[in-house]
PDB file of C-alpha atoms in Angstrom:
ATOM      1  CA  UNK A   1      45.183 -16.700 -25.177  1.00 60.00           C
ATOM      2  CA  UNK A   2      43.003 -17.688 -22.214  1.00 54.00           C
ATOM      3  CA  UNK A   3      43.140 -14.076 -20.980  1.00 56.00           C
ATOM      4  CA  UNK A   4      41.667 -12.727 -24.212  1.00 54.00           C
ATOM      5  CA  UNK A   5      38.961 -15.401 -24.259  1.00 51.00           C
ATOM      6  CA  UNK A   6      38.132 -14.708 -20.613  1.00 55.00           C
ATOM      7  CA  UNK A   7      37.970 -10.946 -21.196  1.00 52.00           C
ATOM      8  CA  UNK A   8      35.588 -11.394 -24.129  1.00 52.00           C
ATOM      9  CA  UNK A   9      33.309 -13.581 -22.014  1.00 59.00           C
ATOM     10  CA  UNK A  10      33.044 -11.109 -19.110  1.00 63.00           C
ATOM     11  CA  UNK A  11      32.932  -7.927 -21.207  1.00 79.00           C
ATOM     12  CA  UNK A  12      29.481  -6.538 -20.392  1.00 88.00           C
ATOM     13  CA  UNK A  13      26.924  -5.367 -22.921  1.00 92.00           C
ATOM     14  CA  UNK A  14      24.977  -2.145 -22.439  1.00 94.00           C
ATOM     15  CA  UNK A  15      21.504  -2.450 -20.955  1.00 95.00           C
ATOM     16  CA  UNK A  16      18.511  -2.345 -23.279  1.00 95.00           C
ATOM     17  CA  UNK A  17      15.765   0.269 -22.903  1.00 96.00           C
ATOM     18  CA  UNK A  18      12.255  -0.173 -24.281  1.00 94.00           C
ATOM     19  CA  UNK A  19       9.600   2.511 -23.974  1.00 93.00           C
ATOM     20  CA  UNK A  20       6.128   1.019 -23.983  1.00 92.00           C
ATOM     21  CA  UNK A  21       2.555   2.204 -23.465  1.00 89.00           C
ATOM     22  CA  UNK A  22       3.115   5.906 -24.226  1.00 86.00           C
ATOM     23  CA  UNK A  23       0.018   7.808 -23.215  1.00 83.00           C
ATOM     24  CA  UNK A  24      -1.164  11.374 -22.810  1.00 79.00           C
ATOM     25  CA  UNK A  25      -3.854  11.786 -20.135  1.00 77.00           C
ATOM     26  CA  UNK A  26      -7.229  12.566 -21.701  1.00 64.00           C
ATOM     27  CA  UNK A  27      -7.728  15.958 -20.014  1.00 67.00           C
ATOM     28  CA  UNK A  28      -4.087  17.006 -20.007  1.00 64.00           C
ATOM     29  CA  UNK A  29      -1.804  16.892 -23.027  1.00 70.00           C
ATOM     30  CA  UNK A  30       0.958  18.669 -21.090  1.00 78.00           C
ATOM     31  CA  UNK A  31       2.170  15.387 -19.577  1.00 84.00           C
ATOM     32  CA  UNK A  32       3.212  12.036 -20.986  1.00 87.00           C
ATOM     33  CA  UNK A  33       3.135   8.732 -19.117  1.00 90.00           C
ATOM     34  CA  UNK A  34       4.953   5.588 -20.243  1.00 93.00           C
ATOM     35  CA  UNK A  35       6.648   2.429 -19.010  1.00 95.00           C
ATOM     36  CA  UNK A  36      10.426   2.258 -19.262  1.00 96.00           C
ATOM     37  CA  UNK A  37      11.551  -1.359 -19.426  1.00 96.00           C
ATOM     38  CA  UNK A  38      15.230  -1.781 -18.571  1.00 96.00           C
ATOM     39  CA  UNK A  39      16.779  -5.165 -19.323  1.00 95.00           C
ATOM     40  CA  UNK A  40      20.217  -6.381 -18.336  1.00 95.00           C
ATOM     41  CA  UNK A  41      21.493  -8.761 -21.050  1.00 94.00           C
ATOM     42  CA  UNK A  42      24.513  -9.845 -18.974  1.00 90.00           C
ATOM     43  CA  UNK A  43      24.784 -12.988 -16.886  1.00 85.00           C
ATOM     44  CA  UNK A  44      26.567 -12.647 -13.530  1.00 84.00           C
ATOM     45  CA  UNK A  45      26.810  -8.893 -14.017  1.00 90.00           C
ATOM     46  CA  UNK A  46      24.972  -6.214 -12.056  1.00 93.00           C
ATOM     47  CA  UNK A  47      24.423  -2.715 -13.413  1.00 95.00           C
ATOM     48  CA  UNK A  48      24.612   0.491 -11.373  1.00 96.00           C
ATOM     49  CA  UNK A  49      22.731   3.412 -12.951  1.00 97.00           C
ATOM     50  CA  UNK A  50      23.493   7.002 -12.021  1.00 97.00           C
ATOM     51  CA  UNK A  51      20.660   9.507 -12.268  1.00 97.00           C
ATOM     52  CA  UNK A  52      18.571   8.769 -15.380  1.00 97.00           C
ATOM     53  CA  UNK A  53      17.751  11.900 -17.397  1.00 98.00           C
ATOM     54  CA  UNK A  54      14.749  11.626 -19.707  1.00 97.00           C
ATOM     55  CA  UNK A  55      13.820  14.270 -22.263  1.00 96.00           C
ATOM     56  CA  UNK A  56      10.653  14.591 -24.322  1.00 93.00           C
ATOM     57  CA  UNK A  57      11.369  16.239 -27.673  1.00 91.00           C
ATOM     58  CA  UNK A  58       8.608  17.733 -29.804  1.00 85.00           C
ATOM     59  CA  UNK A  59       8.187  17.637 -33.556  1.00 80.00           C
ATOM     60  CA  UNK A  60      10.779  20.357 -34.127  1.00 83.00           C
ATOM     61  CA  UNK A  61      13.397  18.588 -31.973  1.00 85.00           C
ATOM     62  CA  UNK A  62      13.211  21.039 -29.066  1.00 89.00           C
ATOM     63  CA  UNK A  63      13.075  19.665 -25.519  1.00 92.00           C
ATOM     64  CA  UNK A  64       9.524  20.226 -24.228  1.00 89.00           C
ATOM     65  CA  UNK A  65       9.734  18.251 -20.980  1.00 91.00           C
ATOM     66  CA  UNK A  66      12.166  16.450 -18.704  1.00 95.00           C
ATOM     67  CA  UNK A  67      12.203  13.880 -15.927  1.00 96.00           C
ATOM     68  CA  UNK A  68      15.019  12.960 -13.561  1.00 97.00           C
ATOM     69  CA  UNK A  69      14.781   9.447 -12.131  1.00 96.00           C
ATOM     70  CA  UNK A  70      17.080   8.451  -9.246  1.00 97.00           C
ATOM     71  CA  UNK A  71      19.823   5.944  -9.973  1.00 96.00           C
ATOM     72  CA  UNK A  72      19.523   2.336  -8.839  1.00 96.00           C
ATOM     73  CA  UNK A  73      21.237  -1.055  -8.913  1.00 95.00           C
ATOM     74  CA  UNK A  74      19.867  -3.666 -11.286  1.00 95.00           C
ATOM     75  CA  UNK A  75      20.665  -7.306 -10.750  1.00 90.00           C
ATOM     76  CA  UNK A  76      20.158  -9.967 -13.386  1.00 83.00           C
ATOM     77  CA  UNK A  77      16.438  -9.368 -13.880  1.00 86.00           C
ATOM     78  CA  UNK A  78      14.493  -6.838 -15.915  1.00 91.00           C
ATOM     79  CA  UNK A  79      13.041  -3.715 -14.293  1.00 94.00           C
ATOM     80  CA  UNK A  80      10.010  -1.668 -15.379  1.00 95.00           C
ATOM     81  CA  UNK A  81       9.707   1.959 -14.256  1.00 94.00           C
ATOM     82  CA  UNK A  82       6.568   4.122 -14.583  1.00 94.00           C
ATOM     83  CA  UNK A  83       7.697   7.516 -15.934  1.00 93.00           C
ATOM     84  CA  UNK A  84       5.794  10.808 -16.075  1.00 91.00           C
ATOM     85  CA  UNK A  85       7.241  13.701 -18.071  1.00 90.00           C
ATOM     86  CA  UNK A  86       5.555  17.055 -17.442  1.00 86.00           C
ATOM     87  CA  UNK A  87       5.946  19.711 -20.096  1.00 82.00           C
ATOM     88  CA  UNK A  88       4.396  22.583 -18.171  1.00 75.00           C
ATOM     89  CA  UNK A  89       2.470  23.523 -21.311  1.00 73.00           C
ATOM     90  CA  UNK A  90       0.411  21.905 -24.020  1.00 71.00           C
ATOM     91  CA  UNK A  91       2.900  21.003 -26.720  1.00 64.00           C
ATOM     92  CA  UNK A  92       0.272  19.804 -29.183  1.00 65.00           C
ATOM     93  CA  UNK A  93      -3.358  20.697 -29.649  1.00 65.00           C
ATOM     94  CA  UNK A  94      -5.174  18.003 -31.607  1.00 66.00           C
ATOM     95  CA  UNK A  95      -4.566  15.241 -34.086  1.00 70.00           C
ATOM     96  CA  UNK A  96      -1.417  13.189 -34.398  1.00 76.00           C
ATOM     97  CA  UNK A  97       1.965  14.188 -33.024  1.00 78.00           C
ATOM     98  CA  UNK A  98       5.492  12.960 -33.697  1.00 84.00           C
ATOM     99  CA  UNK A  99       7.846  13.070 -30.747  1.00 88.00           C
ATOM    100  CA  UNK A 100      10.989  11.467 -29.387  1.00 92.00           C
ATOM    101  CA  UNK A 101      12.104  10.340 -25.929  1.00 95.00           C
ATOM    102  CA  UNK A 102      15.834  10.565 -25.140  1.00 97.00           C
ATOM    103  CA  UNK A 103      17.427   8.736 -22.196  1.00 97.00           C
ATOM    104  CA  UNK A 104      20.871   9.612 -20.818  1.00 98.00           C
ATOM    105  CA  UNK A 105      22.593   7.898 -17.914  1.00 98.00           C
ATOM    106  CA  UNK A 106      25.973   6.663 -16.752  1.00 98.00           C
ATOM    107  CA  UNK A 107      26.335   2.963 -15.963  1.00 97.00           C
ATOM    108  CA  UNK A 108      28.869   0.927 -14.032  1.00 96.00           C
ATOM    109  CA  UNK A 109      29.059  -2.836 -14.351  1.00 94.00           C
ATOM    110  CA  UNK A 110      29.845  -5.114 -11.437  1.00 90.00           C
ATOM    111  CA  UNK A 111      31.478  -8.197 -12.937  1.00 85.00           C
ATOM    112  CA  UNK A 112      32.422 -11.105 -10.681  1.00 78.00           C
ATOM    113  CA  UNK A 113      33.229  -8.956  -7.647  1.00 79.00           C
ATOM    114  CA  UNK A 114      34.742  -5.837  -9.184  1.00 82.00           C
ATOM    115  CA  UNK A 115      33.127  -2.649 -10.472  1.00 87.00           C
ATOM    116  CA  UNK A 116      34.176  -1.144 -13.781  1.00 88.00           C
ATOM    117  CA  UNK A 117      34.414   2.590 -14.443  1.00 91.00           C
ATOM    118  CA  UNK A 118      31.303   4.468 -15.502  1.00 93.00           C
ATOM    119  CA  UNK A 119      30.475   5.133 -19.116  1.00 93.00           C
ATOM    120  CA  UNK A 120      27.679   7.094 -20.789  1.00 97.00           C
ATOM    121  CA  UNK A 121      24.643   5.403 -22.355  1.00 96.00           C
ATOM    122  CA  UNK A 122      22.292   7.385 -24.601  1.00 97.00           C
ATOM    123  CA  UNK A 123      19.112   5.901 -26.043  1.00 96.00           C
ATOM    124  CA  UNK A 124      16.471   7.532 -28.272  1.00 95.00           C
ATOM    125  CA  UNK A 125      13.118   6.281 -29.468  1.00 93.00           C
ATOM    126  CA  UNK A 126      10.725   8.027 -31.887  1.00 93.00           C
ATOM    127  CA  UNK A 127       6.945   7.792 -31.682  1.00 86.00           C
ATOM    128  CA  UNK A 128       3.848   8.855 -33.541  1.00 84.00           C
ATOM    129  CA  UNK A 129       0.942   9.355 -31.179  1.00 75.00           C
ATOM    130  CA  UNK A 130      -2.406   8.968 -32.913  1.00 69.00           C
ATOM    131  CA  UNK A 131      -5.138  10.849 -31.077  1.00 66.00           C
ATOM    132  CA  UNK A 132      -8.448   9.105 -31.737  1.00 59.00           C
ATOM    133  CA  UNK A 133     -10.316  11.305 -29.259  1.00 57.00           C
ATOM    134  CA  UNK A 134     -10.686  14.435 -31.439  1.00 50.00           C
TER     135      UNK A 134
END
């Protein structure tokens, strides 16, 4: 019984991703800049991230830009990364645009001295960007 209770207490939860401050530079709508806030909800548990793949998807669901961010180790605190996704082309001309950012990475948890096997984490967030500069 104690084993089951102990396992439930040290079973780690996936990290949380929050995309904030999405912005398209004024002169260049072929790039998107945003903050990626990564929070570790686990006490006494570190998180190892493999390479973080980010994809910018346009209104039709096609990938219009990508970013590859190197992996890192996250302790018990939150981390904020500044991300730039270049599309190589203008994927919208004027007005409002709906888009989605998809994040894919593998994580390993280090719980009280031992590292668990990697598992895949996928996160998606939809946005509507309102362009007031027309």
